[in-house]
PDB file of C-alpha atoms in Angstrom:
ATOM      1  CA  UNK T   1      41.529   6.111  32.424  1.00 66.00           C
ATOM      2  CA  UNK T   2      39.815   9.700  31.612  1.00 80.00           C
ATOM      3  CA  UNK T   3      40.725   9.692  27.755  1.00 87.00           C
ATOM      4  CA  UNK T   4      40.018   6.214  27.085  1.00 88.00           C
ATOM      5  CA  UNK T   5      36.202   7.394  28.194  1.00 90.00           C
ATOM      6  CA  UNK T   6      36.068   9.923  26.763  1.00 91.00           C
ATOM      7  CA  UNK T   7      37.452   8.408  23.040  1.00 92.00           C
ATOM      8  CA  UNK T   8      35.019   5.583  24.050  1.00 93.00           C
ATOM      9  CA  UNK T   9      31.999   8.436  24.008  1.00 94.00           C
ATOM     10  CA  UNK T  10      33.201  10.337  21.123  1.00 94.00           C
ATOM     11  CA  UNK T  11      33.220   6.936  19.158  1.00 95.00           C
ATOM     12  CA  UNK T  12      29.644   6.628  20.161  1.00 96.00           C
ATOM     13  CA  UNK T  13      28.383   9.745  18.876  1.00 96.00           C
ATOM     14  CA  UNK T  14      30.159   9.682  15.752  1.00 97.00           C
ATOM     15  CA  UNK T  15      28.800   6.070  14.857  1.00 97.00           C
ATOM     16  CA  UNK T  16      25.694   7.431  16.150  1.00 96.00           C
ATOM     17  CA  UNK T  17      25.553  10.490  13.798  1.00 97.00           C
ATOM     18  CA  UNK T  18      26.476   7.673  10.938  1.00 97.00           C
ATOM     19  CA  UNK T  19      23.754   5.454  11.980  1.00 97.00           C
ATOM     20  CA  UNK T  20      21.420   8.495  11.785  1.00 97.00           C
ATOM     21  CA  UNK T  21      22.835   9.465   8.647  1.00 97.00           C
ATOM     22  CA  UNK T  22      22.405   6.671   7.040  1.00 97.00           C
ATOM     23  CA  UNK T  23      19.346   6.085   8.158  1.00 96.00           C
ATOM     24  CA  UNK T  24      17.716   9.480   6.930  1.00 96.00           C
ATOM     25  CA  UNK T  25      18.929   8.416   3.789  1.00 96.00           C
ATOM     26  CA  UNK T  26      17.440   5.186   3.238  1.00 95.00           C
ATOM     27  CA  UNK T  27      14.272   7.187   4.632  1.00 93.00           C
ATOM     28  CA  UNK T  28      14.444   9.862   1.328  1.00 91.00           C
ATOM     29  CA  UNK T  29      15.132   7.120  -1.216  1.00 91.00           C
ATOM     30  CA  UNK T  30      11.388   5.187  -0.143  1.00 90.00           C
ATOM     31  CA  UNK T  31       9.937   8.976   0.189  1.00 87.00           C
ATOM     32  CA  UNK T  32      11.027  10.258  -3.145  1.00 84.00           C
ATOM     33  CA  UNK T  33      10.211   6.383  -4.651  1.00 83.00           C
ATOM     34  CA  UNK T  34       6.837   6.802  -3.559  1.00 81.00           C
ATOM     35  CA  UNK T  35       5.847  10.364  -4.524  1.00 76.00           C
ATOM     36  CA  UNK T  36       7.482   9.185  -8.134  1.00 78.00           C
ATOM     37  CA  UNK T  37       4.287   6.375  -8.180  1.00 74.00           C
ATOM     38  CA  UNK T  38       1.434   8.507  -6.295  1.00 74.00           C
ATOM     39  CA  UNK T  39      -1.989   9.340  -8.002  1.00 76.00           C
ATOM     40  CA  UNK T  40      -3.919  12.044  -7.496  1.00 78.00           C
ATOM     41  CA  UNK T  41      -7.592  11.529  -5.784  1.00 77.00           C
ATOM     42  CA  UNK T  42     -10.139  11.397  -8.297  1.00 76.00           C
ATOM     43  CA  UNK T  43     -11.974  14.804  -8.837  1.00 80.00           C
ATOM     44  CA  UNK T  44     -15.469  12.974  -8.600  1.00 82.00           C
ATOM     45  CA  UNK T  45     -16.720  10.499  -6.594  1.00 76.00           C
ATOM     46  CA  UNK T  46     -17.821   7.485  -8.189  1.00 80.00           C
ATOM     47  CA  UNK T  47     -20.754   5.143  -7.087  1.00 84.00           C
ATOM     48  CA  UNK T  48     -20.736   1.777  -6.390  1.00 84.00           C
ATOM     49  CA  UNK T  49     -22.900  -0.044  -8.674  1.00 84.00           C
ATOM     50  CA  UNK T  50     -26.636  -1.350  -6.788  1.00 88.00           C
ATOM     51  CA  UNK T  51     -26.699  -3.995  -4.812  1.00 88.00           C
ATOM     52  CA  UNK T  52     -28.770  -6.186  -8.123  1.00 85.00           C
ATOM     53  CA  UNK T  53     -25.937  -5.045 -10.781  1.00 88.00           C
ATOM     54  CA  UNK T  54     -23.521  -6.751  -8.242  1.00 90.00           C
ATOM     55  CA  UNK T  55     -24.981 -10.005  -7.840  1.00 89.00           C
ATOM     56  CA  UNK T  56     -25.727 -10.400 -11.408  1.00 87.00           C
ATOM     57  CA  UNK T  57     -21.973  -9.442 -12.087  1.00 90.00           C
ATOM     58  CA  UNK T  58     -21.268 -12.113  -9.555  1.00 91.00           C
ATOM     59  CA  UNK T  59     -23.524 -14.537 -10.955  1.00 88.00           C
ATOM     60  CA  UNK T  60     -22.037 -14.296 -14.238  1.00 88.00           C
ATOM     61  CA  UNK T  61     -18.832 -14.655 -13.348  1.00 92.00           C
ATOM     62  CA  UNK T  62     -19.820 -18.019 -12.009  1.00 90.00           C
ATOM     63  CA  UNK T  63     -21.482 -19.116 -14.944  1.00 89.00           C
ATOM     64  CA  UNK T  64     -18.813 -18.541 -16.797  1.00 90.00           C
ATOM     65  CA  UNK T  65     -16.594 -20.430 -14.084  1.00 92.00           C
ATOM     66  CA  UNK T  66     -18.347 -23.578 -14.304  1.00 91.00           C
ATOM     67  CA  UNK T  67     -19.608 -23.169 -17.637  1.00 87.00           C
ATOM     68  CA  UNK T  68     -23.090 -22.688 -16.799  1.00 84.00           C
ATOM     69  CA  UNK T  69     -26.326 -21.188 -18.148  1.00 82.00           C
ATOM     70  CA  UNK T  70     -29.393 -19.902 -16.979  1.00 78.00           C
ATOM     71  CA  UNK T  71     -32.650 -21.138 -18.552  1.00 81.00           C
ATOM     72  CA  UNK T  72     -34.647 -19.000 -16.982  1.00 79.00           C
ATOM     73  CA  UNK T  73     -34.400 -15.665 -15.417  1.00 78.00           C
ATOM     74  CA  UNK T  74     -33.593 -15.844 -10.814  1.00 75.00           C
ATOM     75  CA  UNK T  75     -36.227 -13.422  -8.917  1.00 78.00           C
ATOM     76  CA  UNK T  76     -34.725 -11.951  -6.096  1.00 73.00           C
ATOM     77  CA  UNK T  77     -36.657 -10.018  -3.390  1.00 69.00           C
TER      78      UNK T  77
END
């Protein structure tokens, strides 16, 4: 009976080691794959456009999508 238990424990330990090593290989694969697509951060931070510029860009995009043209300028407060 003791021999069966020890063989079962050895089989469980070997199975666990195989599963852990397979997981490590998969993790290493994804880690290397992600490092190939790495882009370094920008040296300088760029400022986002001002709110007025953003609103003008949105207005132009909406006008282009809907096919509308402005007859007069909008006064934004």
